[in-house]
Amino acid sequence: MFKPSQLTHFPKLSQTEAQSQFVRVLQNAHAGELAAAYAYTGHYKSLFVTSAIEKKEIKKIRDEELHHRQRICEMLQEQGAKPRRLRELTFACIGLTIGFLCLFGGWFIPMYGAGKLESTNIFEYEVAARLAYSAGHHQYIDELLAFGELEWDHEVFFRKKTKGHFLAQWIPLWPSPPPKGSIRTLFEDWKQS
């Protein structure tokens, strides 16, 4: 698939190739959102998340991930496609395991892992928007870019939380994503190139 470094030189694909890859990216995102939802459920119920405000924010993020999953499912159905069962099962197991470990395993690692994951989700939705454009599915572009922007907000939340922990002085953070406004700007620049 694609890597974040390829975003600045994202290829123009044929409609057929873009369609195939668009469905694959949606299937990957659908499974990924399930894993995130399970992990965040364990995270906000954790013994180590003691702030009611923090619990509420993590639960809100979990609910937004579930909304993304529902919309992605609808998009897949509109494409005549379904989630991939094995990927769904694999990611459900990953999410449930992480969620369980969050309950008892501390605060820093779940916050760090969530932030890093959210940073990749930003890119995934940028790719999905470009593939939707190339495949002729312009009706999805704005929503997919909005999903990327919301993932950007999630990444900022987890980055701030992680940076505030004493372990952050020894464990380097993941690379910062570009500014939120660049999500749409880069898409428009790519579209017109």
CSV table of C-alpha atoms in Angstrom, one decimal:
chain,number,residue,atom,x,y,z
A,1,MET,CA,0.0,0.0,0.0
A,2,PHE,CA,1.0,3.6,0.4
A,3,LYS,CA,3.4,5.3,2.8
A,4,PRO,CA,3.1,8.8,4.3
A,5,SER,CA,6.2,9.9,2.4
A,6,GLN,CA,4.4,9.2,-0.9
A,7,LEU,CA,1.7,11.7,-0.2
A,8,THR,CA,3.5,14.6,-1.8
A,9,HIS,CA,4.1,12.5,-5.0
A,10,PHE,CA,0.9,10.5,-4.9
A,11,PRO,CA,0.4,8.7,-8.2
A,12,LYS,CA,-2.5,9.4,-10.6
A,13,LEU,CA,-4.1,6.0,-11.1
A,14,SER,CA,-6.5,4.7,-13.6
A,15,GLN,CA,-10.2,4.7,-12.5
A,16,THR,CA,-10.1,0.8,-12.3
A,17,GLU,CA,-6.9,0.7,-10.3
A,18,ALA,CA,-8.1,3.5,-8.0
A,19,GLN,CA,-11.4,1.7,-7.4
A,20,SER,CA,-9.7,-1.5,-6.4
A,21,GLN,CA,-7.3,0.3,-4.0
A,22,PHE,CA,-10.2,2.5,-2.7
A,23,VAL,CA,-12.1,-0.5,-1.6
A,24,ARG,CA,-9.0,-2.0,0.0
A,25,VAL,CA,-8.2,1.2,2.0
A,26,LEU,CA,-11.9,1.3,3.2
A,27,GLN,CA,-11.7,-2.4,4.3
A,28,ASN,CA,-8.4,-1.7,6.1
A,29,ALA,CA,-9.9,1.4,7.8
A,30,HIS,CA,-13.1,-0.5,8.8
A,31,ALA,CA,-11.1,-3.1,10.6
A,32,GLY,CA,-8.7,-0.6,12.1
A,33,GLU,CA,-11.5,1.5,13.5
A,34,LEU,CA,-12.8,-1.7,15.2
A,35,ALA,CA,-9.5,-2.3,16.9
A,36,ALA,CA,-9.3,1.3,18.0
A,37,ALA,CA,-12.8,1.2,19.5
A,38,TYR,CA,-12.0,-1.9,21.5
A,39,ALA,CA,-8.7,-0.5,22.6
A,40,TYR,CA,-10.2,2.9,23.6
A,41,THR,CA,-13.0,1.1,25.6
A,42,GLY,CA,-10.4,-0.6,27.7
A,43,HIS,CA,-8.4,2.6,27.9
A,44,TYR,CA,-11.1,4.8,29.3
A,45,LYS,CA,-12.1,2.1,31.7
A,46,SER,CA,-8.6,1.7,32.9
A,47,LEU,CA,-7.6,1.9,36.6
A,48,PHE,CA,-4.9,4.4,35.6
A,49,VAL,CA,-7.2,6.9,33.9
A,50,THR,CA,-8.5,8.6,37.0
A,51,SER,CA,-9.6,12.0,35.6
A,52,ALA,CA,-13.3,12.1,34.7
A,53,ILE,CA,-12.6,14.6,32.0
A,54,GLU,CA,-9.9,12.4,30.5
A,55,LYS,CA,-12.2,9.3,30.6
A,56,LYS,CA,-14.9,11.4,28.9
A,57,GLU,CA,-12.6,12.6,26.1
A,58,ILE,CA,-11.3,9.0,25.4
A,59,LYS,CA,-14.8,7.7,25.3
A,60,LYS,CA,-15.8,10.5,22.9
A,61,ILE,CA,-12.8,9.6,20.7
A,62,ARG,CA,-14.0,5.9,20.8
A,63,ASP,CA,-17.5,7.0,19.8
A,64,GLU,CA,-16.1,9.0,16.8
A,65,GLU,CA,-14.1,6.0,15.7
A,66,LEU,CA,-17.3,3.9,15.8
A,67,HIS,CA,-19.0,6.6,13.7
A,68,HIS,CA,-16.2,6.4,11.1
A,69,ARG,CA,-16.6,2.6,11.1
A,70,GLN,CA,-20.3,2.8,10.4
A,71,ARG,CA,-19.8,5.3,7.6
A,72,ILE,CA,-17.0,3.3,6.1
A,73,CYS,CA,-19.3,0.2,6.2
A,74,GLU,CA,-22.0,2.2,4.3
A,75,MET,CA,-19.4,3.3,1.7
A,76,LEU,CA,-18.3,-0.3,1.2
A,77,GLN,CA,-21.9,-1.4,0.7
A,78,GLU,CA,-22.4,1.3,-1.8
A,79,GLN,CA,-19.3,-0.1,-3.7
A,80,GLY,CA,-20.8,-3.6,-3.6
A,81,ALA,CA,-18.0,-4.7,-1.2
A,82,LYS,CA,-17.8,-6.1,2.3
A,83,PRO,CA,-15.3,-6.0,5.1
A,84,ARG,CA,-12.7,-8.7,4.9
A,85,ARG,CA,-13.6,-11.3,7.6
A,86,LEU,CA,-10.1,-12.4,8.4
A,87,ARG,CA,-8.8,-8.8,8.8
A,88,GLU,CA,-11.9,-7.9,10.9
A,89,LEU,CA,-11.2,-10.9,13.2
A,90,THR,CA,-7.5,-10.1,13.4
A,91,PHE,CA,-8.1,-6.5,14.3
A,92,ALA,CA,-10.8,-7.3,16.7
A,93,CYS,CA,-8.4,-9.6,18.6
A,94,ILE,CA,-5.7,-6.9,18.5
A,95,GLY,CA,-8.1,-4.2,19.8
A,96,LEU,CA,-9.5,-6.5,22.5
A,97,THR,CA,-6.0,-7.5,23.7
A,98,ILE,CA,-4.9,-3.9,23.8
A,99,GLY,CA,-8.1,-2.9,25.6
A,100,PHE,CA,-7.6,-5.6,28.2
A,101,LEU,CA,-4.0,-4.7,28.7
A,102,CYS,CA,-5.0,-1.0,29.1
A,103,LEU,CA,-7.2,-2.0,32.1
A,104,PHE,CA,-4.3,-3.0,34.2
A,105,GLY,CA,-1.1,-2.1,32.3
A,106,GLY,CA,-0.5,1.6,33.0
A,107,TRP,CA,-1.2,4.9,31.4
A,108,PHE,CA,1.7,6.0,29.3
A,109,ILE,CA,2.0,3.2,26.8
A,110,PRO,CA,-1.7,3.3,25.8
A,111,MET,CA,-1.6,7.0,25.4
A,112,TYR,CA,1.6,6.8,23.3
A,113,GLY,CA,0.3,3.9,21.2
A,114,ALA,CA,-3.0,5.7,20.5
A,115,GLY,CA,-1.2,8.9,19.4
A,116,LYS,CA,1.0,7.0,17.1
A,117,LEU,CA,-1.9,5.1,15.6
A,118,GLU,CA,-4.0,8.3,15.1
A,119,SER,CA,-1.1,9.9,13.2
A,120,THR,CA,-1.2,7.0,10.7
A,121,ASN,CA,-5.0,7.3,10.5
A,122,ILE,CA,-4.7,10.9,9.3
A,123,PHE,CA,-2.7,9.7,6.3
A,124,GLU,CA,-5.1,6.7,5.6
A,125,TYR,CA,-8.0,9.1,5.1
A,126,GLU,CA,-6.0,11.4,2.9
A,127,VAL,CA,-5.1,8.4,0.7
A,128,ALA,CA,-8.8,7.3,0.7
A,129,ALA,CA,-9.9,10.8,-0.4
A,130,ARG,CA,-7.4,10.7,-3.3
A,131,LEU,CA,-8.4,7.2,-4.3
A,132,ALA,CA,-12.1,8.3,-4.2
A,133,TYR,CA,-11.3,11.2,-6.5
A,134,SER,CA,-9.4,9.0,-8.9
A,135,ALA,CA,-12.1,6.3,-8.9
A,136,GLY,CA,-14.8,9.0,-9.6
A,137,HIS,CA,-16.5,8.9,-6.2
A,138,HIS,CA,-16.4,12.6,-5.5
A,139,GLN,CA,-19.3,12.3,-3.1
A,140,TYR,CA,-17.0,10.8,-0.4
A,141,ILE,CA,-14.1,13.2,-0.6
A,142,ASP,CA,-15.2,15.9,1.8
A,143,GLU,CA,-16.3,13.3,4.4
A,144,LEU,CA,-13.0,11.4,4.1
A,145,LEU,CA,-11.0,14.6,4.5
A,146,ALA,CA,-13.1,15.5,7.5
A,147,PHE,CA,-12.3,12.1,9.0
A,148,GLY,CA,-8.6,12.9,8.5
A,149,GLU,CA,-9.1,16.2,10.3
A,150,LEU,CA,-10.8,14.5,13.2
A,151,GLU,CA,-8.0,11.9,13.4
A,152,TRP,CA,-5.7,14.9,13.5
A,153,ASP,CA,-7.6,16.2,16.6
A,154,HIS,CA,-7.3,12.8,18.2
A,155,GLU,CA,-3.5,12.7,17.6
A,156,VAL,CA,-3.1,16.2,19.2
A,157,PHE,CA,-5.0,15.0,22.3
A,158,PHE,CA,-2.8,11.9,22.7
A,159,ARG,CA,0.4,13.9,21.9
A,160,LYS,CA,-0.4,16.4,24.6
A,161,LYS,CA,-1.1,13.7,27.1
A,162,THR,CA,2.0,11.7,26.3
A,163,LYS,CA,4.3,14.8,26.3
A,164,GLY,CA,3.0,15.6,29.8
A,165,HIS,CA,4.2,12.2,31.2
A,166,PHE,CA,7.7,11.9,32.8
A,167,LEU,CA,8.6,9.0,30.5
A,168,ALA,CA,8.4,11.3,27.5
A,169,GLN,CA,11.8,12.7,28.3
A,170,TRP,CA,13.3,9.3,27.5
A,171,ILE,CA,11.0,8.0,24.8
A,172,PRO,CA,10.9,10.1,21.6
A,173,LEU,CA,7.5,10.9,20.2
A,174,TRP,CA,6.3,9.9,16.8
A,175,PRO,CA,6.8,12.5,14.0
A,176,SER,CA,4.3,15.4,14.2
A,177,PRO,CA,1.8,15.5,11.4
A,178,PRO,CA,1.6,18.6,9.2
A,179,PRO,CA,-0.8,21.3,10.3
A,180,LYS,CA,-4.5,20.3,10.2
A,181,GLY,CA,-5.2,22.9,7.4
A,182,SER,CA,-2.7,21.1,5.1
A,183,ILE,CA,-5.0,18.1,4.8
A,184,ARG,CA,-7.3,19.9,2.4
A,185,THR,CA,-4.7,22.1,0.9
A,186,LEU,CA,-2.5,19.2,-0.1
A,187,PHE,CA,-5.5,17.4,-1.5
A,188,GLU,CA,-6.4,20.4,-3.7
A,189,ASP,CA,-2.8,20.9,-4.8
A,190,TRP,CA,-2.6,17.2,-5.7
A,191,LYS,CA,-5.9,17.3,-7.6
A,192,GLN,CA,-4.7,20.2,-9.7
A,193,SER,CA,-1.3,18.8,-10.4
